[in-house]
Structure formats: structure tokens, C-alpha cells
Tab-separated table of C-alpha atoms and ligand atoms in Angstrom:
chain	number	residue	atom	x	y	z
L	27	ASP	CA	74.400	249.371	-25.382
L	28	GLY	CA	76.945	247.012	-26.925
L	29	SER	CA	80.689	246.690	-26.403
L	30	LEU	CA	83.122	248.787	-28.424
L	31	ASP	CA	83.764	245.773	-30.651
L	32	GLU	CA	80.047	245.440	-31.351
L	33	VAL	CA	79.240	249.124	-31.749
L	34	ASP	CA	82.282	250.203	-33.716
L	35	PRO	CA	84.551	247.403	-34.897
L	36	GLU	CA	86.554	249.865	-37.029
L	37	ILE	CA	87.657	252.020	-34.098
L	38	ALA	CA	88.056	248.913	-31.914
L	39	SER	CA	90.442	247.486	-34.464
L	40	ILE	CA	92.368	250.748	-34.827
L	41	ILE	CA	92.802	250.881	-31.042
L	42	ARG	CA	94.046	247.286	-31.004
L	43	GLN	CA	96.569	248.082	-33.714
L	44	GLU	CA	97.734	251.184	-31.896
L	45	LYS	CA	98.162	249.167	-28.737
L	46	ARG	CA	100.202	246.617	-30.633
L	47	ARG	CA	102.343	249.425	-32.058
L	48	GLN	CA	102.848	250.852	-28.581
L	49	VAL	CA	103.925	247.594	-26.990
L	50	THR	CA	106.030	246.135	-29.779
L	51	GLY	CA	108.171	249.157	-30.694
L	52	LEU	CA	110.817	251.104	-28.819
L	53	GLU	CA	109.028	254.245	-27.605
L	54	LEU	CA	111.627	256.965	-27.202
L	55	ILE	CA	109.551	260.125	-27.648
L	56	ALA	CA	110.590	262.245	-24.679
L	57	SER	CA	107.094	263.656	-24.089
L	58	GLU	CA	105.319	260.292	-24.037
L	59	ASN	CA	104.771	257.623	-21.429
L	60	PHE	CA	102.561	254.656	-20.604
L	61	THR	CA	100.044	255.527	-17.962
L	62	SER	CA	98.800	252.931	-15.485
L	63	ARG	CA	95.730	250.719	-15.826
L	64	ALA	CA	94.236	252.461	-12.792
L	65	VAL	CA	94.599	255.865	-14.474
L	66	MET	CA	93.023	254.529	-17.661
L	67	ALA	CA	90.127	253.030	-15.722
L	68	ALA	CA	89.361	256.457	-14.237
L	69	VAL	CA	89.713	258.186	-17.619
L	70	GLY	CA	87.362	255.682	-19.245
L	71	SER	CA	84.746	256.115	-16.512
L	72	CYS	CA	81.339	257.783	-16.157
L	73	MET	CA	83.076	260.934	-14.900
L	74	THR	CA	83.151	261.996	-18.557
L	75	ASN	CA	79.368	262.494	-18.491
L	76	LYS	CA	79.194	265.360	-16.026
L	77	TYR	CA	79.174	269.124	-16.477
L	78	SER	CA	80.699	271.064	-13.578
L	79	GLU	CA	81.628	274.614	-14.621
L	80	GLY	CA	83.134	276.385	-11.638
L	81	LEU	CA	85.260	275.055	-8.803
L	82	PRO	CA	84.569	272.543	-5.977
L	83	GLY	CA	81.755	273.916	-3.812
L	84	ALA	CA	80.871	276.665	-6.317
L	85	ARG	CA	79.417	275.126	-9.479
L	86	TYR	CA	76.975	276.340	-12.088
L	87	TYR	CA	75.296	272.909	-12.334
L	88	GLY	CA	73.662	270.612	-9.813
L	89	GLY	CA	74.670	267.039	-9.074
L	90	ASN	CA	78.319	267.752	-8.419
L	91	GLU	CA	78.713	266.115	-5.011
L	92	PHE	CA	81.116	263.414	-6.228
L	93	ILE	CA	82.774	265.577	-8.868
L	94	ASP	CA	83.642	268.045	-6.090
L	95	GLN	CA	85.189	265.234	-4.064
L	96	ALA	CA	87.291	264.042	-7.009
L	97	GLU	CA	88.538	267.535	-7.911
L	98	SER	CA	89.337	268.455	-4.290
L	99	LEU	CA	91.256	265.207	-3.860
L	100	CYS	CA	93.123	265.892	-7.088
L	101	GLN	CA	94.044	269.406	-5.901
L	102	SER	CA	95.310	268.285	-2.493
L	103	ARG	CA	97.295	265.407	-4.023
L	104	ALA	CA	98.815	267.805	-6.579
L	105	LEU	CA	100.046	270.138	-3.827
L	106	ALA	CA	101.319	267.193	-1.758
L	107	ALA	CA	103.136	265.640	-4.752
L	108	PHE	CA	105.322	268.746	-5.006
L	109	GLY	CA	105.633	269.333	-1.249
L	110	LEU	CA	103.682	272.605	-1.408
L	111	ASP	CA	102.137	274.359	1.584
L	112	PRO	CA	98.422	275.017	0.842
L	113	ALA	CA	98.756	278.309	2.712
L	114	GLU	CA	101.242	279.533	0.081
L	115	TRP	CA	100.308	277.677	-3.107
L	116	GLY	CA	97.114	276.789	-4.872
L	117	VAL	CA	96.508	274.679	-7.962
L	118	ASN	CA	94.031	274.595	-10.808
L	119	VAL	CA	93.677	271.076	-12.231
L	120	GLN	CA	91.174	271.946	-14.963
L	121	PRO	CA	93.347	272.974	-17.964
L	122	HIS	CA	92.572	270.601	-20.802
L	123	SER	CA	96.248	270.306	-21.637
L	124	GLY	CA	99.617	272.049	-21.396
L	125	SER	CA	99.012	274.655	-24.087
L	126	PRO	CA	95.734	275.969	-22.615
L	127	ALA	CA	97.370	275.959	-19.161
L	128	ASN	CA	100.091	278.256	-20.474
L	129	PHE	CA	97.653	280.484	-22.337
L	130	ALA	CA	95.484	280.796	-19.240
L	131	VAL	CA	98.501	282.012	-17.267
L	132	TYR	CA	99.310	284.628	-19.909
L	133	THR	CA	95.768	285.938	-19.965
L	134	ALA	CA	95.684	285.965	-16.153
L	135	LEU	CA	98.901	287.916	-15.638
L	136	LEU	CA	99.263	290.009	-18.773
L	137	LYS	CA	97.384	292.530	-20.855
L	138	PRO	CA	97.236	292.014	-24.634
L	139	HIS	CA	100.594	292.906	-26.224
L	140	ASP	CA	102.534	292.796	-22.969
L	141	ARG	CA	106.080	291.539	-23.471
L	142	ILE	CA	107.251	288.007	-22.673
L	143	MET	CA	110.497	286.058	-23.006
L	144	GLY	CA	110.748	282.291	-23.434
L	145	LEU	CA	113.347	279.895	-24.790
L	146	ASP	CA	113.413	280.015	-28.600
L	147	LEU	CA	111.667	277.044	-30.240
L	148	PRO	CA	114.683	276.002	-32.354
L	149	HIS	CA	116.752	276.036	-29.153
L	150	GLY	CA	114.362	273.770	-27.213
L	151	GLY	CA	111.458	276.009	-26.160
L	152	HIS	CA	107.772	275.258	-26.737
L	153	LEU	CA	105.479	276.899	-29.315
L	154	THR	CA	103.365	278.364	-26.520
L	155	HIS	CA	106.389	280.257	-25.184
L	156	GLY	CA	105.908	282.826	-27.954
L	157	PHE	CA	107.400	281.462	-31.171
L	158	TRP	CA	107.126	283.575	-34.296
L	159	THR	CA	108.943	283.781	-37.611
L	160	ALA	CA	109.618	286.585	-40.079
L	161	LYS	CA	106.558	285.373	-42.045
L	162	ARG	CA	104.083	284.577	-39.326
L	163	ARG	CA	103.128	284.807	-35.666
L	164	VAL	CA	102.921	281.059	-35.287
L	165	SER	CA	101.249	280.440	-31.920
L	166	ALA	CA	98.412	282.363	-30.277
L	167	THR	CA	100.951	283.445	-27.662
L	168	SER	CA	102.820	285.445	-30.300
L	169	VAL	CA	99.582	286.784	-31.804
L	170	TYR	CA	98.371	288.283	-28.525
L	171	PHE	CA	101.662	289.031	-26.771
L	172	GLU	CA	104.987	290.469	-27.904
L	173	SER	CA	107.694	287.909	-27.511
L	174	MET	CA	111.452	288.112	-27.660
L	175	PRO	CA	113.091	284.710	-27.298
L	176	TYR	CA	116.248	283.937	-25.344
L	177	ARG	CA	118.600	281.293	-26.648
L	178	LEU	CA	121.310	278.801	-25.844
L	179	ASP	CA	124.993	279.555	-25.994
L	180	GLU	CA	125.719	277.541	-29.141
L	181	ALA	CA	129.223	276.660	-27.966
L	182	THR	CA	128.053	274.983	-24.753
L	183	GLY	CA	124.432	274.092	-25.533
L	184	LEU	CA	123.428	275.709	-22.222
L	185	VAL	CA	120.973	278.574	-21.693
L	186	ASP	CA	122.853	281.838	-22.224
L	187	TYR	CA	121.767	283.594	-19.020
L	188	GLU	CA	124.052	286.581	-19.604
L	189	ALA	CA	122.495	287.278	-22.983
L	190	LEU	CA	119.045	286.778	-21.418
L	191	ALA	CA	119.849	289.326	-18.704
L	192	ARG	CA	121.096	291.838	-21.290
L	193	SER	CA	118.041	291.382	-23.526
L	194	ALA	CA	115.642	291.561	-20.574
L	195	ALA	CA	117.219	294.848	-19.427
L	196	LEU	CA	116.387	296.320	-22.843
L	197	PHE	CA	113.100	294.548	-23.617
L	198	ARG	CA	111.658	294.888	-20.080
L	199	PRO	CA	109.399	291.792	-20.238
L	200	ARG	CA	106.380	291.418	-17.974
L	201	LEU	CA	106.853	287.614	-17.881
L	202	ILE	CA	109.839	285.302	-18.272
L	203	ILE	CA	109.312	281.585	-18.871
L	204	ALA	CA	111.746	278.973	-17.591
L	205	GLY	CA	111.076	275.652	-19.273
L	206	ALA	CA	111.587	273.637	-22.416
L	207	SER	CA	110.517	270.779	-24.615
L	208	ALA	CA	114.025	269.797	-25.624
L	209	TYR	CA	116.647	270.790	-23.061
L	210	SER	CA	118.642	268.130	-21.264
L	211	ARG	CA	119.906	270.260	-18.370
L	212	ASP	CA	118.401	271.870	-15.284
L	213	PHE	CA	117.311	275.491	-15.471
L	214	ASP	CA	119.002	277.921	-13.074
L	215	TYR	CA	115.721	279.143	-11.535
L	216	ALA	CA	117.460	281.371	-8.955
L	217	ARG	CA	119.290	283.191	-11.705
L	218	MET	CA	116.140	283.591	-13.768
L	219	ARG	CA	114.302	284.935	-10.697
L	220	GLY	CA	117.005	287.610	-10.395
L	221	ILE	CA	116.676	288.519	-14.076
L	222	ALA	CA	112.871	288.658	-13.779
L	223	ASP	CA	113.068	290.853	-10.662
L	224	ALA	CA	115.373	293.293	-12.428
L	225	SER	CA	112.590	293.888	-15.008
L	226	GLY	CA	109.687	293.666	-12.588
L	227	ALA	CA	108.597	290.517	-14.449
L	228	TYR	CA	106.732	287.438	-13.278
L	229	LEU	CA	108.676	284.193	-13.442
L	230	MET	CA	106.690	281.284	-14.806
L	231	ALA	CA	108.178	277.796	-14.916
L	232	ASP	CA	106.780	275.368	-17.472
L	233	MET	CA	107.882	272.000	-16.095
L	234	ALA	CA	105.747	269.982	-18.541
L	235	HIS	CA	108.560	267.621	-19.476
L	236	ILE	CA	110.153	267.212	-16.086
L	237	SER	CA	107.255	267.348	-13.614
L	238	GLY	CA	107.616	263.665	-12.677
L	239	LEU	CA	111.305	264.223	-12.036
L	240	VAL	CA	110.539	267.320	-9.949
L	241	ALA	CA	107.936	265.432	-7.891
L	242	ALA	CA	110.523	262.736	-7.154
L	243	GLY	CA	113.208	265.309	-6.308
L	244	VAL	CA	115.662	264.105	-8.956
L	245	VAL	CA	115.996	267.459	-10.753
L	246	ALA	CA	115.913	271.059	-9.474
L	247	SER	CA	112.504	272.305	-8.329
L	248	PRO	CA	111.162	275.565	-9.780
L	249	PHE	CA	108.817	276.146	-6.828
L	250	HIS	CA	111.342	278.050	-4.689
L	251	HIS	CA	111.604	280.833	-7.243
L	252	ALA	CA	108.606	280.887	-9.600
L	253	ASP	CA	105.339	282.815	-9.230
L	254	VAL	CA	103.483	280.280	-11.348
L	255	VAL	CA	104.345	276.751	-12.443
L	256	THR	CA	102.536	274.975	-15.280
L	257	THR	CA	102.766	271.392	-16.379
L	258	THR	CA	101.191	268.756	-18.527
L	259	SER	CA	100.174	265.616	-16.692
L	260	HIS	CA	100.958	263.006	-19.335
L	261	LYS	CA	104.720	263.161	-19.775
L	262	SER	CA	107.174	262.109	-17.049
L	263	LEU	CA	104.336	262.440	-14.495
L	264	ARG	CA	102.599	259.405	-16.110
L	265	GLY	CA	99.072	260.777	-15.798
L	266	PRO	CA	96.303	261.144	-18.391
L	267	ARG	CA	96.558	263.938	-20.985
L	268	GLY	CA	95.856	267.184	-19.155
L	269	GLY	CA	97.351	270.291	-17.584
L	270	LEU	CA	97.849	271.933	-14.188
L	271	ILE	CA	98.646	275.445	-13.020
L	272	PHE	CA	100.272	275.980	-9.620
L	273	PHE	CA	100.132	279.572	-8.405
L	274	ARG	CA	101.193	281.623	-5.411
L	275	LYS	CA	98.069	282.406	-3.403
L	276	ALA	CA	98.075	286.099	-4.344
L	277	LEU	CA	97.394	285.066	-7.958
L	278	GLU	CA	94.587	282.636	-7.157
L	279	ALA	CA	91.602	284.655	-8.345
L	280	ALA	CA	93.305	285.775	-11.573
L	281	ILE	CA	94.444	282.260	-12.536
L	282	ASN	CA	91.166	280.540	-11.687
L	283	GLN	CA	89.094	283.032	-13.618
L	284	ALA	CA	91.478	282.847	-16.608
L	285	VAL	CA	90.868	279.081	-16.854
L	286	PHE	CA	87.095	279.381	-16.419
L	287	PRO	CA	85.320	281.424	-17.667
L	288	GLY	CA	88.401	282.886	-19.391
L	289	ILE	CA	89.365	280.251	-21.938
L	290	GLN	CA	87.564	277.027	-21.005
L	291	GLY	CA	84.101	275.772	-20.220
L	292	GLY	CA	83.355	272.525	-18.394
L	293	PRO	CA	86.245	270.644	-16.764
L	294	HIS	CA	87.070	267.175	-18.092
L	295	ASN	CA	86.160	265.285	-14.947
L	296	HIS	CA	87.322	261.900	-16.237
L	297	THR	CA	90.781	263.404	-16.788
L	298	ILE	CA	90.793	265.073	-13.377
L	299	SER	CA	89.886	261.722	-11.787
L	300	GLY	CA	92.677	259.981	-13.702
L	301	LEU	CA	95.064	262.741	-12.681
L	302	ALA	CA	94.126	262.236	-9.026
L	303	VAL	CA	95.038	258.554	-9.396
L	304	ALA	CA	98.380	259.415	-11.052
L	305	LEU	CA	99.184	261.894	-8.279
L	306	LYS	CA	98.445	259.252	-5.661
L	307	GLN	CA	100.870	256.954	-7.473
L	308	ALA	CA	103.405	259.817	-7.627
L	309	ALA	CA	103.536	259.832	-3.814
L	310	SER	CA	104.785	256.231	-3.676
L	311	PRO	CA	108.393	255.092	-3.118
L	312	GLU	CA	108.111	253.132	-6.409
L	313	PHE	CA	107.495	256.380	-8.277
L	314	ARG	CA	110.658	257.924	-6.859
L	315	ALA	CA	112.644	254.815	-7.816
L	316	TYR	CA	111.094	254.962	-11.287
L	317	GLN	CA	112.162	258.592	-11.785
L	318	GLN	CA	115.690	257.810	-10.585
L	319	GLN	CA	115.768	255.014	-13.155
L	320	VAL	CA	114.500	257.399	-15.864
L	321	VAL	CA	117.539	259.629	-15.281
L	322	ALA	CA	119.965	256.681	-14.955
L	323	ASN	CA	118.671	255.249	-18.229
L	324	ALA	CA	118.989	258.555	-20.090
L	325	ARG	CA	122.566	258.847	-18.804
L	326	ALA	CA	123.403	255.270	-19.835
L	327	LEU	CA	122.058	255.900	-23.331
L	328	ALA	CA	123.927	259.222	-23.537
L	329	ALA	CA	127.195	257.549	-22.523
L	330	ARG	CA	126.695	254.744	-25.053
L	331	LEU	CA	125.961	257.144	-27.889
L	332	GLN	CA	128.970	259.265	-27.006
L	333	LYS	CA	131.121	256.139	-27.006
L	334	LEU	CA	129.780	255.368	-30.472
L	335	GLY	CA	130.956	258.821	-31.558
L	336	TYR	CA	127.709	260.838	-31.444
L	337	THR	CA	127.581	264.505	-30.500
L	338	LEU	CA	125.088	265.437	-27.778
L	339	VAL	CA	123.881	269.012	-27.357
L	340	SER	CA	125.308	270.305	-24.033
L	341	GLY	CA	127.490	267.188	-23.869
L	342	GLY	CA	125.065	264.994	-21.927
L	343	THR	CA	121.944	264.982	-19.791
L	344	ASP	CA	120.713	265.697	-16.270
L	345	ASN	CA	117.145	264.624	-16.938
L	346	HIS	CA	115.042	262.272	-19.032
L	347	LEU	CA	116.129	263.319	-22.505
L	348	LEU	CA	119.045	263.832	-24.793
L	349	LEU	CA	119.440	265.753	-28.004
L	350	VAL	CA	121.669	264.150	-30.590
L	351	ASP	CA	123.234	266.483	-33.142
L	352	LEU	CA	123.417	264.246	-36.206
L	353	LYS	CA	125.168	266.736	-38.474
L	354	PRO	CA	128.646	265.414	-37.573
L	355	ALA	CA	127.316	261.898	-38.299
L	356	GLY	CA	126.467	263.027	-41.841
L	357	ILE	CA	122.680	262.629	-41.679
L	358	ASP	CA	119.771	264.933	-40.872
L	359	GLY	CA	117.091	264.400	-38.232
L	360	ALA	CA	114.242	263.969	-40.729
L	361	ARG	CA	115.907	261.064	-42.582
L	362	ALA	CA	116.980	259.502	-39.299
L	363	GLN	CA	113.424	259.649	-37.909
L	364	HIS	CA	112.064	258.074	-41.098
L	365	VAL	CA	114.418	255.098	-41.030
L	366	LEU	CA	114.101	254.618	-37.268
L	367	ASP	CA	110.315	254.585	-37.699
L	368	ALA	CA	110.646	251.817	-40.265
L	369	VAL	CA	112.386	249.677	-37.651
L	370	HIS	CA	109.924	250.597	-34.899
L	371	ILE	CA	112.250	252.888	-32.981
L	372	THR	CA	109.997	255.864	-32.365
L	373	LEU	CA	111.519	259.263	-31.656
L	374	ASN	CA	111.336	262.702	-33.197
L	375	LYS	CA	113.504	264.888	-35.360
L	376	ASN	CA	114.499	268.032	-33.522
L	377	SER	CA	116.275	271.302	-34.206
L	378	VAL	CA	119.699	271.617	-32.671
L	379	PRO	CA	121.741	274.799	-32.227
L	380	GLY	CA	123.311	275.913	-35.489
L	381	ASP	CA	120.562	274.477	-37.726
L	382	ARG	CA	119.756	276.436	-40.848
L	383	SER	CA	116.460	274.725	-41.670
L	384	ALA	CA	113.599	274.032	-39.285
L	385	VAL	CA	111.968	271.703	-41.834
L	386	ILE	CA	114.998	269.417	-42.032
L	387	PRO	CA	116.491	269.776	-38.569
L	388	GLY	CA	119.934	268.476	-37.732
L	389	GLY	CA	119.128	266.302	-34.760
L	390	VAL	CA	116.808	263.967	-32.904
L	391	ARG	CA	115.386	264.052	-29.387
L	392	ILE	CA	115.419	260.838	-27.374
L	393	GLY	CA	113.630	260.314	-24.053
L	394	SER	CA	113.736	257.521	-21.490
L	395	PRO	CA	110.410	257.779	-19.534
L	396	ALA	CA	108.274	255.417	-21.640
L	397	LEU	CA	110.747	252.563	-21.930
L	398	THR	CA	111.625	252.934	-18.250
L	399	THR	CA	107.938	252.373	-17.498
L	400	ARG	CA	108.267	249.195	-19.580
L	401	GLY	CA	110.986	248.060	-17.152
L	402	LEU	CA	114.141	248.718	-19.184
L	403	ARG	CA	117.307	249.437	-17.220
L	404	GLU	CA	120.761	250.830	-18.018
L	405	THR	CA	122.074	247.775	-19.897
L	406	ASP	CA	118.884	247.655	-21.978
L	407	PHE	CA	119.322	251.313	-22.867
L	408	GLU	CA	122.884	250.569	-23.992
L	409	ARG	CA	121.395	248.024	-26.404
L	410	VAL	CA	118.870	250.618	-27.527
L	411	GLY	CA	121.889	252.834	-28.294
L	412	ASP	CA	123.395	250.059	-30.402
L	413	MET	CA	120.124	249.578	-32.311
L	414	PHE	CA	119.911	253.322	-32.885
L	415	HIS	CA	123.475	253.241	-34.208
L	416	ALA	CA	122.725	250.369	-36.591
L	417	ALA	CA	119.666	252.199	-37.929
L	418	ILE	CA	121.589	255.460	-38.365
L	419	GLY	CA	124.196	253.529	-40.364
L	420	ILE	CA	121.425	252.342	-42.689
L	421	ALA	CA	119.955	255.830	-42.884
L	422	ARG	CA	123.325	257.187	-43.894
L	423	ASP	CA	123.738	254.550	-46.612
L	424	LEU	CA	120.244	255.268	-47.794
L	425	ALA	CA	120.949	258.977	-48.021
L	426	ALA	CA	124.152	258.302	-49.968
L	427	SER	CA	122.986	255.664	-52.458
L	428	THR	CA	120.044	253.553	-53.600
L	429	PRO	CA	121.556	250.143	-52.714
L	430	GLY	CA	120.815	251.153	-49.131
L	431	GLU	CA	117.130	250.374	-49.752
L	432	GLY	CA	117.829	246.645	-49.943
L	433	LYS	CA	119.778	246.930	-46.728
L	434	LEU	CA	116.893	248.726	-45.048
L	435	ARG	CA	114.486	245.972	-46.135
L	436	ASP	CA	116.841	243.310	-44.762
L	437	PHE	CA	117.243	245.193	-41.509
L	438	VAL	CA	113.483	245.611	-41.090
L	439	ALA	CA	112.934	241.915	-41.916
L	440	HIS	CA	115.549	240.947	-39.343
L	441	LEU	CA	113.907	243.051	-36.634
L	442	GLU	CA	110.433	241.815	-37.607
L	443	ALA	CA	111.663	238.223	-37.273
L	444	GLN	CA	113.032	238.994	-33.816
L	445	ARG	CA	109.773	240.654	-32.920
L	446	GLY	CA	107.794	237.602	-34.040
L	447	GLN	CA	109.652	235.524	-31.471
L	448	ARG	CA	108.508	237.778	-28.671
L	449	ALA	CA	105.258	235.960	-27.932
L	450	ASP	CA	104.984	237.715	-24.588
L	451	LEU	CA	104.676	241.088	-26.318
L	452	ALA	CA	102.184	239.745	-28.826
L	453	ALA	CA	100.059	238.396	-25.977
L	454	LEU	CA	100.216	241.721	-24.182
L	455	ALA	CA	99.167	243.517	-27.339
L	456	ALA	CA	96.180	241.236	-27.765
L	457	GLU	CA	94.913	241.890	-24.243
M	12	PLP	N1	104.951	273.055	-22.484
M	12	PLP	C1	105.979	272.262	-22.824
M	12	PLP	C2	107.336	272.560	-22.280
M	12	PLP	C3	105.769	271.172	-23.662
M	12	PLP	O1	106.787	270.397	-24.017
M	12	PLP	C4	104.459	270.935	-24.146
M	12	PLP	C5	104.144	269.792	-25.029
M	12	PLP	O2	104.939	269.123	-25.574
M	12	PLP	C6	103.431	271.802	-23.779
M	12	PLP	C7	103.717	272.857	-22.944
M	12	PLP	C8	102.052	271.679	-24.360
M	12	PLP	O3	101.367	270.615	-23.931
M	12	PLP	P1	100.101	270.039	-24.765
M	12	PLP	O4	100.673	269.367	-25.953
M	12	PLP	O5	99.484	269.127	-23.776
M	12	PLP	O6	99.238	271.199	-25.117
């Protein structure tokens, strides 16, 4: 057996280039992060070779002595990371990612065509929360369940809980989802619990984006009020790509059987091992300090952008992300993303309240977790704001006239030249 370079130089080279891209650009995608070397060592280990359908101590295959130990450790660390009492809460660490975790919960708690309510996708919700359009039921959630979205109050950019309560009283959902992919404020879980109770609905929190912040206690915790809490492991939590489902003990059998044999087969034991490592790291004082810095950095960037005249949805941030409404700046999110990409500032276009087109949305989403992992602090994020501003200026010129293209080339050349001087980054990329 040769090394990756020997066996497959093409993939080896692609990985090297991707690594260089990751370490030489400004990574501002709110759902991404850099996981630790220790996590990657576990993910790239022999744990990938083993089949282990079932749960620790009750498997369909032999040879699972060490797999059982890894999964049990992962489970107990997951409960400890969120301060949960094992007498009240259990956790399934097998979902292959966030979307299957959510779908497993729906199939565990609902019958086909039961009604659900989640935050509308154009207002910050996730596809798996039931998005559909007039033309198509877009995600499997909307194919198998009937979904009526709730939305933000467009004037404030905050969840419109009163409208949600009114709609829920009419729609009588069986499940309400508190959680988002692009919402910069805390959810009012107590209020959503009340609304769910009034309809006899379950309350599920999808904390995929904020689970690291929840573990560190820097944003509100959904655990006091939710029946079930799902999360991905690879966003603010800094683990490998994967998913978890926390459930109140009464739901244990239903959730576990929905994951396997319901929608999955064998667990990804390399991921579960990497997740166990990440959860160990999440218990450290450094992790808490990191999450505090994530929020401080997002706030510093928000303040800088506001000073530069940008409009933020909801007027700011309480967590790791901000949504910039670029319409007042005279540019759309798609063009902005394109130009920012050209100068190695990586973020994503995003719908903002009031958008008419989902294809060309009016804003961008910016997150602080990845660059905070790289060690950037508030003053660095202010500079990131200035770079963003310079690039948006170019994007606006470009949208208005062709001479902007020359300017874009000059700007890219300037940044490339600066990048060339950063030998430390180049060395890191070559590692
Ligand atoms: N839930 C939320 C709130 C998300 O933001 C995401 C992903 O961005 C998911 C679920 C789905 O996670 P995955 O992409 O791992 O399936």
C-alpha cells in the first residue's frame, strides 16, 4: 500500500490545492470551521473500516468491542458538553449529517403528512425545515410532511412570534422547529414552547449553527424547553462533518429506531471517533474563550460594517453571524459573492427579508467561527470589514460599467501580491 501521493497523485494534488485555498483566503462562511488536527487524525483512522449496525452493546456484527467504547464515550461527552443529566436526556451520535438527523426526528415523531412549522428558507430557515415553492416540494421534508412556514417581522428582522402563534392556532402543527441557518439573534425558546403547547406540538430545536456557542454558554440554550435538539457537528462546534440528536428519555426508542434501521445503515465510526475528540475539546476552558471570541468578532465586524453605512438584518448580531442587506448599497448578493470570491474573501449570497428573487438574493451572510479559529480578533475583523467594503465598491463599479473590470484585476493583483509576501501561510499550506 503506497502513500496518497503514490497511489493517487491527482487527488493528492487537489487536496493540497484545497488546503492552500483554505489557509490563504478569508473564510467567512458562517457554517464552516477548521477542525483540529486531533479530530482529523481520528477521522482519517481505521475506524472507517468497521460495520457496527445497532447501538453500543447491541450490534448486528461481531468485533465491536472498541467501536462500542468510542461510541459510548462520544455519547457521554455529548451529554456533558451541554450539561445534560443522563437520567433526563439521551443522545444519538450516528446521524451522517444535519439533514438526516432532522429527517430522522420527523420520521420518529410524526406520521406521513403530519403538519410542521419551521422558519421560512428565505427568512433564514433550513431546507429541511419544510421548504416548498408554488412549483415544487423542494426538500423531502415537504414531500412527506405538510409544512407551513413562519417568518420574520420584516420591519425588525426578528422572528414574528405573534404571527407564528396565530398561524399555529389555525394550522395546529404536530411539530414546531426553532432554529435557523441565517438568523443573527437568539430564539425565544420559552415563547415557542408556549406556542407548541397550545397546539399539542413537539418543540424541536435545530441548533446546527450555534451548537458550539450553546455548549460554551454564550447564547441561549434550547435544552430547557425543547423535546428534541438536533445539530450538525462541523459548524461552530468544530467537529468532523456529522449530526447528533438529543432527545428527552421518553422519546429514546422512537429516535434510535428512526436513525437505524429507519433511515440509515452502518454508523460512520471514524466520524463518531472524531466527534468524541471534538466534544472533549469542547469541555476545555479554551473552547469557551474561543466561543466568546467568535461572538466578539462577529460584533466587531457588525459595528464596522454599520459604521461604513451597511444595513444589517435585525440591526446587529448576538451570535456568530451577520446578514448584510446589500440592496441599500446598490448591489445584489450574487454579484457581491462573485467579486469577493475573486479576491479570496469567501462567503455566501443569502436572501434577506423583502427579496423578490431567490436566485439573485439581496444580501450576504458572514460568519466569524472559521477566522476566529485562525486566531483573528476584533481589530482583525475590523480590517476584514474594510476589505469587504473595498471589494463591494469594486463590485458596484463592475455592475455599473465595464471599466470596473480593470479595477477588479488591479485589486486582485494587489491582494495576490500581499498574499505572496505571507510566507508563513504558504509554508502552512505546503504542510
Ligand atoms: N440545520 C441547519 C440549521 C443548517 O444550517 C444545516 C446546514 O447548513 C443543516 C441543518 C443540515 O446540515 P447538513 O448540511 O450537514 O446536512
